[in-house]
Short mmCIF file of N, CA and C in Angstrom, two decimals:
data_model
loop_
_atom_site.label_atom_id
_atom_site.label_comp_id
_atom_site.label_asym_id
_atom_site.label_seq_id
_atom_site.Cartn_x
_atom_site.Cartn_y
_atom_site.Cartn_z
N MET Y 1029 110.78 111.28 96.70
CA MET Y 1029 109.79 110.20 97.08
C MET Y 1029 108.93 109.98 95.77
N ALA Y 1030 109.24 108.75 95.15
CA ALA Y 1030 108.55 108.38 93.90
C ALA Y 1030 107.10 108.05 94.12
N ARG Y 1031 106.28 108.58 93.29
CA ARG Y 1031 104.86 108.27 93.26
C ARG Y 1031 104.54 107.10 92.45
N ARG Y 1032 104.88 105.89 93.02
CA ARG Y 1032 104.71 104.70 92.23
C ARG Y 1032 104.16 103.67 93.19
N CYS Y 1033 103.09 102.97 92.71
CA CYS Y 1033 102.56 101.86 93.57
C CYS Y 1033 103.40 100.68 93.49
N GLU Y 1034 103.79 100.08 94.78
CA GLU Y 1034 104.70 98.96 94.80
C GLU Y 1034 104.05 97.69 94.43
N LEU Y 1035 102.69 97.56 94.26
CA LEU Y 1035 102.04 96.33 93.87
C LEU Y 1035 101.59 96.29 92.36
N THR Y 1036 101.17 97.41 91.84
CA THR Y 1036 100.63 97.49 90.54
C THR Y 1036 101.60 98.24 89.56
N GLY Y 1037 102.48 99.01 90.01
CA GLY Y 1037 103.33 99.67 89.18
C GLY Y 1037 102.82 101.01 88.63
N LYS Y 1038 101.61 101.34 89.00
CA LYS Y 1038 100.90 102.57 88.64
C LYS Y 1038 101.78 103.81 89.03
N GLY Y 1039 101.98 104.69 88.10
CA GLY Y 1039 102.87 105.79 88.38
C GLY Y 1039 102.24 107.16 87.80
N VAL Y 1040 103.09 108.13 87.77
CA VAL Y 1040 102.70 109.50 87.28
C VAL Y 1040 102.42 109.45 85.70
N GLN Y 1041 101.34 110.03 85.28
CA GLN Y 1041 101.16 110.17 83.83
C GLN Y 1041 101.25 111.69 83.40
N THR Y 1042 101.52 111.92 82.18
CA THR Y 1042 101.57 113.41 81.74
C THR Y 1042 100.48 113.53 80.76
N GLY Y 1043 100.04 114.83 80.60
CA GLY Y 1043 99.04 115.19 79.63
C GLY Y 1043 99.07 116.71 79.49
N HIS Y 1044 97.88 117.26 79.08
CA HIS Y 1044 97.74 118.70 78.86
C HIS Y 1044 96.56 119.22 79.59
N ASN Y 1045 96.69 120.44 80.17
CA ASN Y 1045 95.55 121.31 80.51
C ASN Y 1045 95.11 121.97 79.18
N VAL Y 1046 93.80 121.88 78.88
CA VAL Y 1046 93.37 122.59 77.67
C VAL Y 1046 92.44 123.69 78.03
N SER Y 1047 92.82 124.90 77.64
CA SER Y 1047 91.99 126.09 77.99
C SER Y 1047 90.83 126.16 77.01
N HIS Y 1048 89.99 127.15 77.24
CA HIS Y 1048 88.85 127.39 76.40
C HIS Y 1048 89.25 127.81 75.06
N SER Y 1049 90.31 128.46 74.87
CA SER Y 1049 90.88 128.91 73.54
C SER Y 1049 91.75 127.80 73.03
N ASN Y 1050 91.84 126.60 73.53
CA ASN Y 1050 92.42 125.38 72.96
C ASN Y 1050 94.03 125.58 73.15
N ILE Y 1051 94.50 126.42 74.12
CA ILE Y 1051 95.89 126.44 74.40
C ILE Y 1051 96.25 125.33 75.29
N LYS Y 1052 97.28 124.63 74.97
CA LYS Y 1052 97.62 123.37 75.79
C LYS Y 1052 98.85 123.61 76.64
N SER Y 1053 98.77 123.34 77.95
CA SER Y 1053 99.98 123.49 78.86
C SER Y 1053 100.19 122.18 79.46
N ASN Y 1054 101.34 121.85 79.77
CA ASN Y 1054 101.74 120.56 80.32
C ASN Y 1054 101.23 120.31 81.68
N ARG Y 1055 100.88 119.10 82.15
CA ARG Y 1055 100.45 118.87 83.52
C ARG Y 1055 100.79 117.48 83.83
N ARG Y 1056 100.69 117.10 85.12
CA ARG Y 1056 101.01 115.78 85.61
C ARG Y 1056 99.69 115.20 86.29
N PHE Y 1057 99.44 113.93 86.01
CA PHE Y 1057 98.32 113.29 86.71
C PHE Y 1057 98.94 112.40 87.69
N LEU Y 1058 98.73 112.69 89.04
CA LEU Y 1058 99.38 111.99 90.07
C LEU Y 1058 98.44 110.86 90.54
N PRO Y 1059 99.05 109.72 90.82
CA PRO Y 1059 98.23 108.63 91.38
C PRO Y 1059 97.96 108.82 92.87
N SER Y 1060 96.91 108.29 93.36
CA SER Y 1060 96.60 108.36 94.78
C SER Y 1060 97.34 107.34 95.50
N VAL Y 1061 98.58 107.57 95.95
CA VAL Y 1061 99.43 106.56 96.57
C VAL Y 1061 99.43 106.86 98.03
N ARG Y 1062 99.25 105.83 98.87
CA ARG Y 1062 99.25 105.89 100.36
C ARG Y 1062 100.21 104.90 100.91
N ARG Y 1063 100.77 105.27 102.11
CA ARG Y 1063 101.59 104.42 102.91
C ARG Y 1063 100.58 103.68 103.76
N VAL Y 1064 100.56 102.33 103.61
CA VAL Y 1064 99.66 101.50 104.40
C VAL Y 1064 100.34 100.34 105.10
N LYS Y 1065 99.75 99.77 106.12
CA LYS Y 1065 100.26 98.66 106.81
C LYS Y 1065 99.28 97.53 106.66
N LEU Y 1066 99.77 96.39 106.02
CA LEU Y 1066 98.90 95.28 105.79
C LEU Y 1066 99.27 94.06 106.59
N VAL Y 1067 98.44 93.24 106.96
CA VAL Y 1067 98.82 92.10 107.77
C VAL Y 1067 98.96 90.90 106.78
N SER Y 1068 100.08 90.21 106.88
CA SER Y 1068 100.34 89.01 106.07
C SER Y 1068 100.06 87.84 106.94
N ASP Y 1069 99.11 87.03 106.47
CA ASP Y 1069 98.75 85.74 107.26
C ASP Y 1069 99.82 84.71 107.19
N ALA Y 1070 100.47 84.60 106.01
CA ALA Y 1070 101.42 83.53 105.86
C ALA Y 1070 102.70 83.86 106.65
N LEU Y 1071 103.10 85.15 106.78
CA LEU Y 1071 104.32 85.55 107.51
C LEU Y 1071 104.08 85.89 109.01
N ASN Y 1072 102.80 86.09 109.35
CA ASN Y 1072 102.32 86.45 110.66
C ASN Y 1072 103.00 87.83 111.13
N ARG Y 1073 103.06 88.73 110.23
CA ARG Y 1073 103.52 90.07 110.59
C ARG Y 1073 102.93 91.14 109.73
N VAL Y 1074 103.13 92.37 110.20
CA VAL Y 1074 102.65 93.52 109.46
C VAL Y 1074 103.64 93.97 108.49
N VAL Y 1075 103.16 94.36 107.28
CA VAL Y 1075 104.03 94.71 106.20
C VAL Y 1075 103.59 96.20 105.80
N ALA Y 1076 104.63 97.09 105.69
CA ALA Y 1076 104.32 98.44 105.27
C ALA Y 1076 104.66 98.68 103.82
N LEU Y 1077 103.67 99.16 102.95
CA LEU Y 1077 103.89 99.29 101.57
C LEU Y 1077 103.31 100.68 101.10
N LYS Y 1078 103.85 101.20 100.01
CA LYS Y 1078 103.33 102.47 99.35
C LYS Y 1078 102.35 101.95 98.22
N ILE Y 1079 101.08 101.86 98.39
CA ILE Y 1079 100.20 101.40 97.35
C ILE Y 1079 99.11 102.33 96.95
N SER Y 1080 98.62 102.20 95.78
CA SER Y 1080 97.54 103.08 95.31
C SER Y 1080 96.26 102.61 95.95
N THR Y 1081 95.29 103.54 95.95
CA THR Y 1081 93.99 103.21 96.46
C THR Y 1081 93.34 102.10 95.72
N HIS Y 1082 93.54 102.13 94.41
CA HIS Y 1082 92.99 101.04 93.56
C HIS Y 1082 93.59 99.73 93.89
N ALA Y 1083 94.87 99.61 94.24
CA ALA Y 1083 95.54 98.40 94.63
C ALA Y 1083 95.00 98.00 96.01
N LEU Y 1084 94.71 98.87 96.89
CA LEU Y 1084 94.17 98.53 98.14
C LEU Y 1084 92.88 97.88 98.04
N ARG Y 1085 92.01 98.36 97.22
CA ARG Y 1085 90.73 97.82 96.93
C ARG Y 1085 90.81 96.39 96.32
N SER Y 1086 91.91 96.20 95.57
CA SER Y 1086 92.14 94.93 94.88
C SER Y 1086 92.62 93.87 95.90
N VAL Y 1087 93.48 94.38 96.78
CA VAL Y 1087 93.91 93.54 97.90
C VAL Y 1087 92.84 93.07 98.77
N GLU Y 1088 91.86 93.98 99.11
CA GLU Y 1088 90.70 93.45 99.88
C GLU Y 1088 89.77 92.56 99.14
N HIS Y 1089 89.67 92.74 97.77
CA HIS Y 1089 88.89 91.90 96.97
C HIS Y 1089 89.39 90.45 96.89
N ASN Y 1090 90.84 90.33 96.99
CA ASN Y 1090 91.43 89.02 96.94
C ASN Y 1090 91.69 88.44 98.22
N GLN Y 1091 91.00 88.94 99.27
CA GLN Y 1091 91.08 88.30 100.63
C GLN Y 1091 92.42 88.47 101.26
N GLY Y 1092 93.18 89.58 100.97
CA GLY Y 1092 94.37 89.79 101.75
C GLY Y 1092 95.58 89.94 100.78
N ILE Y 1093 96.68 90.48 101.42
CA ILE Y 1093 97.94 90.82 100.67
C ILE Y 1093 98.53 89.58 100.22
N ASP Y 1094 98.48 88.38 100.86
CA ASP Y 1094 99.11 87.20 100.36
C ASP Y 1094 98.55 86.65 99.10
N ASN Y 1095 97.26 86.60 98.97
CA ASN Y 1095 96.65 86.04 97.73
C ASN Y 1095 96.90 87.01 96.64
N PHE Y 1096 96.82 88.34 96.81
CA PHE Y 1096 97.00 89.34 95.81
C PHE Y 1096 98.42 89.29 95.22
N ILE Y 1097 99.46 89.27 96.09
CA ILE Y 1097 100.80 89.38 95.70
C ILE Y 1097 101.24 88.20 94.99
N VAL Y 1098 100.72 87.00 95.31
CA VAL Y 1098 101.12 85.59 94.73
C VAL Y 1098 100.60 85.73 93.25
N LYS Y 1099 99.39 86.32 93.05
CA LYS Y 1099 98.79 86.26 91.73
C LYS Y 1099 99.38 87.38 90.85
N GLN Y 1100 99.97 88.42 91.34
CA GLN Y 1100 100.61 89.54 90.60
C GLN Y 1100 101.85 89.08 89.97
N SER Y 1101 102.02 89.55 88.72
CA SER Y 1101 103.34 89.27 87.95
C SER Y 1101 104.52 90.08 88.53
N ASP Y 1102 105.68 89.49 88.47
CA ASP Y 1102 106.83 90.10 89.00
C ASP Y 1102 107.27 91.37 88.29
N SER Y 1103 106.84 91.53 87.04
CA SER Y 1103 107.26 92.74 86.30
C SER Y 1103 106.65 94.01 86.89
N LYS Y 1104 105.36 93.87 87.46
CA LYS Y 1104 104.68 95.01 88.05
C LYS Y 1104 105.14 95.32 89.56
N LEU Y 1105 105.78 94.27 90.15
CA LEU Y 1105 105.96 94.53 91.60
C LEU Y 1105 107.39 95.18 91.82
N SER Y 1106 107.48 96.03 92.86
CA SER Y 1106 108.66 96.66 93.21
C SER Y 1106 109.70 95.60 93.80
N LEU Y 1107 110.84 95.96 94.01
CA LEU Y 1107 111.87 95.11 94.55
C LEU Y 1107 111.51 94.61 95.94
N ASN Y 1108 110.92 95.52 96.76
CA ASN Y 1108 110.48 95.20 98.05
C ASN Y 1108 109.28 94.17 98.00
N ALA Y 1109 108.35 94.38 97.10
CA ALA Y 1109 107.19 93.55 96.94
C ALA Y 1109 107.64 92.12 96.39
N ARG Y 1110 108.63 92.05 95.56
CA ARG Y 1110 109.13 90.77 95.04
C ARG Y 1110 109.81 89.94 96.20
N ARG Y 1111 110.47 90.68 97.02
CA ARG Y 1111 111.09 90.06 98.26
C ARG Y 1111 109.99 89.39 99.10
N LEU Y 1112 108.92 90.26 99.30
CA LEU Y 1112 107.79 89.80 100.15
C LEU Y 1112 107.02 88.62 99.43
N LYS Y 1113 106.94 88.60 98.13
CA LYS Y 1113 106.27 87.48 97.43
C LYS Y 1113 107.14 86.23 97.70
N ARG Y 1114 108.36 86.39 97.56
CA ARG Y 1114 109.26 85.16 97.70
C ARG Y 1114 109.19 84.61 99.11
N ASP Y 1115 109.08 85.52 100.15
CA ASP Y 1115 108.98 85.07 101.48
C ASP Y 1115 107.57 84.38 101.82
N ILE Y 1116 106.57 84.97 101.14
CA ILE Y 1116 105.11 84.32 101.30
C ILE Y 1116 105.12 83.00 100.61
N LEU Y 1117 105.70 82.79 99.43
CA LEU Y 1117 105.72 81.59 98.71
C LEU Y 1117 106.50 80.56 99.55
N LYS Y 1118 107.61 81.01 100.10
CA LYS Y 1118 108.42 80.08 100.98
C LYS Y 1118 107.70 79.65 102.22
N ALA Y 1119 106.91 80.60 102.84
CA ALA Y 1119 106.23 80.31 104.11
C ALA Y 1119 105.03 79.38 103.78
N ARG Y 1120 104.40 79.58 102.66
CA ARG Y 1120 103.25 78.67 102.16
C ARG Y 1120 103.90 77.24 101.95
N ALA Y 1121 105.03 77.20 101.30
CA ALA Y 1121 105.60 75.85 100.99
C ALA Y 1121 105.94 75.12 102.33
N ASP Y 1122 106.45 75.88 103.35
CA ASP Y 1122 106.78 75.25 104.61
C ASP Y 1122 105.52 74.71 105.40
N HIS Y 1123 104.42 75.40 105.16
CA HIS Y 1123 103.21 74.96 105.84
C HIS Y 1123 102.35 74.03 104.92
N GLY Y 1124 102.79 73.85 103.66
CA GLY Y 1124 102.01 72.88 102.80
C GLY Y 1124 100.81 73.57 102.08
N ASP Y 1125 100.71 74.90 102.21
CA ASP Y 1125 99.61 75.66 101.53
C ASP Y 1125 99.82 76.07 100.08
N ALA Y 1126 100.96 75.66 99.53
CA ALA Y 1126 101.38 76.24 98.28
C ALA Y 1126 100.28 76.14 97.10
N ALA Y 1127 99.66 74.93 97.11
CA ALA Y 1127 98.59 74.69 95.99
C ALA Y 1127 97.22 75.33 96.44
N ASP Y 1128 97.12 75.69 97.69
CA ASP Y 1128 95.76 76.21 98.06
C ASP Y 1128 95.67 77.68 97.91
N LEU Y 1129 95.17 78.15 96.70
CA LEU Y 1129 95.03 79.58 96.42
C LEU Y 1129 93.53 79.92 96.28
N THR Y 1130 92.71 79.03 96.66
CA THR Y 1130 91.23 79.27 96.52
C THR Y 1130 90.78 80.22 97.63
N LEU Y 1131 89.74 81.03 97.27
CA LEU Y 1131 89.17 82.01 98.12
C LEU Y 1131 88.16 81.35 99.01
N PRO Y 1132 87.88 81.88 100.23
CA PRO Y 1132 86.98 81.25 101.12
C PRO Y 1132 85.61 81.13 100.50
N ALA Y 1133 85.17 82.16 99.70
CA ALA Y 1133 83.80 81.99 99.10
C ALA Y 1133 83.62 80.75 98.29
N GLU Y 1134 84.73 80.38 97.49
CA GLU Y 1134 84.68 79.18 96.66
C GLU Y 1134 84.60 77.92 97.42
N THR Y 1135 85.34 77.95 98.59
CA THR Y 1135 85.37 76.66 99.36
C THR Y 1135 84.01 76.59 100.06
N ASP Y 1136 83.28 77.65 100.42
CA ASP Y 1136 81.98 77.54 100.97
C ASP Y 1136 80.99 77.09 99.97
N ALA Y 1137 81.13 77.45 98.81
CA ALA Y 1137 80.20 76.95 97.64
C ALA Y 1137 80.37 75.40 97.52
N ASP Y 1138 81.67 74.94 97.60
CA ASP Y 1138 81.94 73.52 97.48
C ASP Y 1138 81.33 72.77 98.67
N ALA Y 1139 81.27 73.30 99.83
CA ALA Y 1139 80.79 72.72 100.97
C ALA Y 1139 79.29 72.57 100.91
N VAL Y 1140 78.66 73.58 100.39
CA VAL Y 1140 77.17 73.59 100.12
C VAL Y 1140 76.86 72.45 99.20
N GLU Y 1141 77.57 72.31 98.07
CA GLU Y 1141 77.21 71.21 97.06
C GLU Y 1141 77.41 69.93 97.71
N GLU Y 1142 78.40 69.59 98.54
CA GLU Y 1142 78.60 68.29 99.24
C GLU Y 1142 77.45 68.02 100.11
N VAL Y 1143 76.95 69.06 100.86
CA VAL Y 1143 75.83 68.89 101.78
C VAL Y 1143 74.56 68.50 100.96
N ASN Y 1144 74.37 69.14 99.88
CA ASN Y 1144 73.17 68.92 98.98
C ASN Y 1144 73.28 67.55 98.34
N ALA Y 1145 74.42 66.94 98.09
CA ALA Y 1145 74.45 65.74 97.34
C ALA Y 1145 74.22 64.56 98.21
#
């Protein structure tokens, strides 16, 4: 079981434990990777991914898995995540939402400006 985030590519790092007498021994820094199920609005289904807790917070900040995965570069995504991205882009194109990547907070601000004008 590889400890690698499917969305950000974060993986195991290596370093040293350093004792009081400055003796160095090798160690591994393991990322906090969890198996989570996320709901894709574009695909209308639940998607199971192994992602880091940092990536989970980023997904929530970007208003869901769809917005986050579309903005992420393909080089960081796993094969499973790249397939998911392709399906999301195809579903958005079918529904005509391909150009609409704005977050709800931004659209609310635009609506307030129109009311004040």
